Amino acid sequence: MSELAKILLVEDEEEIAMLERDYLEISGYEVDILSDGFHAVERVLKGDYDLLILDLMLPGKSGYDICREIRDQVDIPILMVTAKTESVDKVRGLGLGADDYIAKPFDPAELVARVKSHLKMYERLKNAGRDERTENEEGVIRVGNLRIMTKSWKVYKGNQEVKLANKEFELLSFLASNPNRVFSKEHLVEKIWGYDYLGDGATVTVHINRIREKIEEDSSNPKYIETIWGAGYRFNA
């Protein structure tokens, strides 16, 4: 990024927060720390941050509540950090709009790698948005009343823009670019999140459900993204 990326780290365990901050600052990021959930929403909305690292269990307000309140108001990557490892907790966090999920204990270098990956993706999204006016039909996928603009990372349902998180857009764009082909959850995890991602197929399921809620007329009876039981997902062109 052209300037130092600014990160808000919401973590109530001081030693962990200091360690994470040190690794991130060594890697060239500007880091602010907040130790409770009381003021997190206000700080995120007013702080002009590029990425949020959000602990799940916080005094005052949980990471779930914070994510729910800010997701539709800020378009930045949200990385949830938690000691909980149950799939239901991960699914809930992703369902509220988190872009990624990392469980304690973890190697701080892995956190830095995740941060770099999401910021790179976010920068790509912003740069694409600046060039939207020059986008030609080669960068547009049209299916039914959907327009998927692969260069500017925007999606329209009819004339209404549909707001998708970064991973949601990547997943939809990949499926739509490969219509009528079935992809397993494992393949989609590797393609969208990368080979070193520690998540599982539940991550894909959550993102598919969120996409359906936004683009389908009836998310319980999807027309575009079809579930092929025992095999994966297919985008119907």
Coordinates of C-alpha atoms in Angstrom, one line a residue:
M1 CA 0.0 0.0 0.0
S2 CA 1.2 3.5 -0.7
E3 CA 1.1 4.5 3.0
L4 CA 1.5 2.5 6.2
A5 CA -1.6 0.4 6.6
K6 CA -3.4 1.3 9.8
I7 CA -4.7 -1.6 11.9
L8 CA -7.0 -1.6 15.0
L9 CA -6.3 -4.5 17.3
V10 CA -9.0 -5.2 19.9
E11 CA -7.6 -7.6 22.4
D12 CA -8.0 -7.7 26.2
E13 CA -5.0 -9.8 27.0
E14 CA -2.2 -7.3 27.3
E15 CA 0.7 -9.7 26.6
I16 CA -0.9 -11.1 23.5
A17 CA -1.8 -7.7 22.3
M18 CA 1.8 -6.4 22.7
L19 CA 3.2 -9.5 20.9
E20 CA 0.8 -9.1 18.0
R21 CA 1.5 -5.4 17.8
D22 CA 5.3 -6.0 17.8
Y23 CA 5.1 -8.5 14.9
L24 CA 2.8 -6.2 12.9
E25 CA 4.9 -3.1 13.5
I26 CA 8.1 -4.9 12.5
S27 CA 6.3 -5.8 9.3
G28 CA 5.6 -2.1 8.6
Y29 CA 2.1 -1.6 9.9
E30 CA 0.7 1.1 12.2
V31 CA -1.2 -0.5 15.1
D32 CA -3.6 0.9 17.6
I33 CA -4.7 -1.3 20.5
L34 CA -8.0 -1.3 22.3
S35 CA -8.5 -3.6 25.3
D36 CA -12.3 -3.7 25.6
G37 CA -15.4 -3.8 23.4
F38 CA -17.0 -0.7 24.9
H39 CA -15.5 1.8 22.4
A40 CA -14.6 -0.5 19.6
V41 CA -17.4 0.4 17.2
E42 CA -16.8 4.1 17.7
R43 CA -13.1 3.7 17.1
V44 CA -13.6 1.7 14.0
L45 CA -16.1 4.1 12.5
K46 CA -14.0 7.2 13.2
G47 CA -10.4 5.8 13.0
D48 CA -9.9 5.4 9.2
Y49 CA -8.5 1.9 9.7
D50 CA -7.5 -0.4 6.9
L51 CA -8.0 -3.7 8.8
L52 CA -9.6 -4.8 12.1
I53 CA -8.2 -7.6 14.3
L54 CA -11.0 -8.5 16.6
D55 CA -10.9 -10.8 19.6
L56 CA -14.1 -12.7 20.2
M57 CA -14.3 -12.6 24.0
L58 CA -14.0 -9.0 25.2
P59 CA -15.2 -7.2 28.2
G60 CA -18.2 -4.9 27.6
K61 CA -19.1 -6.1 24.1
S62 CA -18.3 -9.3 22.3
G63 CA -16.5 -9.6 19.0
Y64 CA -19.8 -11.0 17.6
D65 CA -21.7 -7.8 18.6
I66 CA -19.0 -5.5 17.3
C67 CA -18.8 -7.3 13.9
R68 CA -22.6 -7.2 13.6
E69 CA -22.7 -3.5 14.2
I70 CA -19.9 -2.4 11.9
R71 CA -20.0 -4.8 9.0
D72 CA -22.5 -2.8 6.9
Q73 CA -20.9 0.5 7.7
V74 CA -17.2 -0.1 6.9
D75 CA -15.7 -2.0 4.0
I76 CA -12.5 -3.2 5.5
P77 CA -11.2 -6.8 6.2
I78 CA -12.2 -8.1 9.6
L79 CA -10.0 -10.9 11.1
M80 CA -11.4 -12.6 14.2
V81 CA -9.1 -14.0 16.8
T82 CA -10.4 -16.3 19.5
A83 CA -9.6 -19.1 21.9
K84 CA -12.7 -20.9 20.9
T85 CA -12.2 -23.6 18.3
E86 CA -15.7 -25.1 17.9
S87 CA -17.0 -25.0 14.3
V88 CA -20.2 -23.3 15.4
D89 CA -18.3 -20.3 16.8
K90 CA -16.3 -20.0 13.5
V91 CA -19.5 -20.3 11.4
R92 CA -21.2 -17.6 13.5
G93 CA -18.3 -15.2 13.2
L94 CA -18.1 -15.7 9.4
G95 CA -21.9 -15.4 9.2
L96 CA -21.7 -12.0 10.8
G97 CA -19.3 -10.8 8.1
A98 CA -15.8 -11.6 9.3
D99 CA -13.4 -12.2 6.5
D100 CA -11.1 -14.7 8.3
Y101 CA -10.8 -16.6 11.5
I102 CA -7.7 -17.6 13.5
A103 CA -7.7 -19.6 16.7
K104 CA -5.4 -19.2 19.7
P105 CA -2.8 -20.2 20.3
F106 CA -1.2 -19.3 16.9
D107 CA 2.1 -18.3 15.5
P108 CA 2.3 -14.5 15.3
A109 CA 3.9 -14.9 11.9
E110 CA 0.8 -16.6 10.7
L111 CA -1.3 -13.6 11.8
V112 CA 1.0 -11.3 9.9
A113 CA 0.7 -13.5 6.8
R114 CA -3.1 -13.4 7.0
V115 CA -3.0 -9.6 7.5
K116 CA -0.8 -9.1 4.5
S117 CA -3.1 -11.3 2.3
H118 CA -6.2 -9.4 3.2
L119 CA -4.7 -6.0 2.9
K120 CA -3.3 -6.9 -0.6
M121 CA -6.8 -8.0 -1.6
Y122 CA -8.3 -4.9 -0.2
E123 CA -5.9 -2.7 -2.1
R124 CA -6.7 -4.5 -5.2
L125 CA -10.4 -3.9 -4.6
K126 CA -9.9 -0.1 -4.0
N127 CA -7.7 0.3 -7.1
A128 CA -10.3 -1.6 -9.2
G129 CA -13.0 0.8 -8.0
R130 CA -11.0 3.8 -9.2
D131 CA -10.9 2.3 -12.7
E132 CA -14.6 1.4 -12.8
R133 CA -15.5 4.0 -15.4
T134 CA -13.1 2.5 -17.9
E135 CA -14.4 -1.0 -17.4
N136 CA -15.6 -2.6 -20.7
E137 CA -17.8 -5.6 -21.4
E138 CA -14.8 -8.0 -21.2
G139 CA -14.8 -7.5 -17.5
V140 CA -18.5 -8.1 -16.9
I141 CA -20.3 -11.4 -16.4
R142 CA -24.0 -11.2 -17.1
V143 CA -26.3 -14.0 -15.9
G144 CA -30.0 -13.4 -15.6
N145 CA -30.5 -10.1 -13.8
L146 CA -27.0 -10.2 -12.3
R147 CA -23.9 -8.2 -13.5
I148 CA -20.6 -9.3 -11.9
M149 CA -18.0 -6.6 -12.7
T150 CA -14.7 -8.5 -12.3
K151 CA -12.5 -5.4 -12.7
S152 CA -14.2 -3.0 -10.3
W153 CA -15.3 -5.8 -7.9
K154 CA -19.0 -4.8 -7.9
V155 CA -22.1 -6.8 -8.3
Y156 CA -25.5 -5.5 -9.5
K157 CA -28.9 -7.2 -9.2
G158 CA -31.0 -5.4 -11.7
N159 CA -30.0 -1.8 -11.2
Q160 CA -29.3 -2.2 -7.5
E161 CA -25.7 -2.7 -6.3
V162 CA -25.2 -5.7 -4.0
K163 CA -22.6 -5.2 -1.3
L164 CA -20.3 -8.2 -1.0
A165 CA -17.4 -8.7 1.3
N166 CA -14.1 -9.5 -0.4
K167 CA -14.2 -13.2 0.0
E168 CA -17.8 -13.3 -1.0
F169 CA -17.0 -11.5 -4.2
E170 CA -14.0 -13.7 -5.0
L171 CA -16.1 -16.8 -4.5
L172 CA -19.0 -15.6 -6.6
S173 CA -16.7 -14.3 -9.3
F174 CA -14.7 -17.6 -9.5
L175 CA -17.9 -19.7 -9.7
A176 CA -19.5 -17.4 -12.3
S177 CA -16.3 -17.5 -14.3
N178 CA -16.5 -21.3 -14.4
P179 CA -20.2 -21.8 -15.1
N180 CA -21.9 -25.2 -15.0
R181 CA -18.9 -26.9 -13.3
V182 CA -19.0 -28.5 -9.9
F183 CA -16.4 -27.5 -7.4
S184 CA -15.9 -29.3 -4.1
K185 CA -15.7 -27.3 -0.8
E186 CA -12.0 -28.4 -0.5
H187 CA -11.2 -27.0 -4.0
L188 CA -12.9 -23.7 -3.2
V189 CA -11.1 -23.4 0.1
E190 CA -7.7 -23.8 -1.7
K191 CA -8.7 -21.5 -4.6
I192 CA -10.2 -18.7 -2.6
W193 CA -8.4 -18.9 0.8
G194 CA -5.2 -20.5 -0.2
Y195 CA -3.4 -23.9 0.4
D196 CA -2.2 -22.8 3.9
Y197 CA -5.6 -21.8 5.2
L198 CA -6.5 -23.7 8.3
G199 CA -10.2 -23.5 7.9
D200 CA -12.6 -26.1 6.5
G201 CA -15.6 -26.6 4.3
A202 CA -17.8 -24.8 6.8
T203 CA -16.2 -21.6 5.7
V204 CA -17.4 -22.1 2.2
T205 CA -20.9 -23.0 3.3
V206 CA -21.2 -19.8 5.3
H207 CA -20.0 -17.6 2.5
I208 CA -22.3 -19.4 -0.1
N209 CA -25.3 -18.8 2.2
R210 CA -24.4 -15.1 2.6
I211 CA -24.0 -14.7 -1.2
R212 CA -27.4 -16.4 -1.8
E213 CA -29.1 -14.1 0.6
K214 CA -27.9 -11.2 -1.4
I215 CA -28.3 -12.3 -5.0
E216 CA -31.1 -14.9 -5.1
E217 CA -34.8 -14.1 -5.2
D218 CA -35.3 -17.0 -2.9
S219 CA -32.2 -18.1 -1.0
S220 CA -33.9 -21.3 0.1
N221 CA -34.5 -22.2 -3.5
P222 CA -31.4 -20.8 -5.3
K223 CA -31.3 -20.3 -9.0
Y224 CA -27.7 -19.3 -9.5
I225 CA -25.6 -21.2 -7.0
E226 CA -26.8 -24.8 -6.7
T227 CA -25.7 -27.3 -4.1
I228 CA -24.7 -30.6 -5.6
W229 CA -25.1 -32.9 -2.7
G230 CA -22.0 -35.0 -1.9
A231 CA -20.0 -33.1 -4.5
G232 CA -20.0 -29.3 -4.0
Y233 CA -21.4 -26.2 -5.7
R234 CA -22.2 -25.2 -9.2
F235 CA -23.0 -21.8 -10.7
N236 CA -25.8 -22.2 -13.3
A237 CA -25.4 -20.0 -16.3

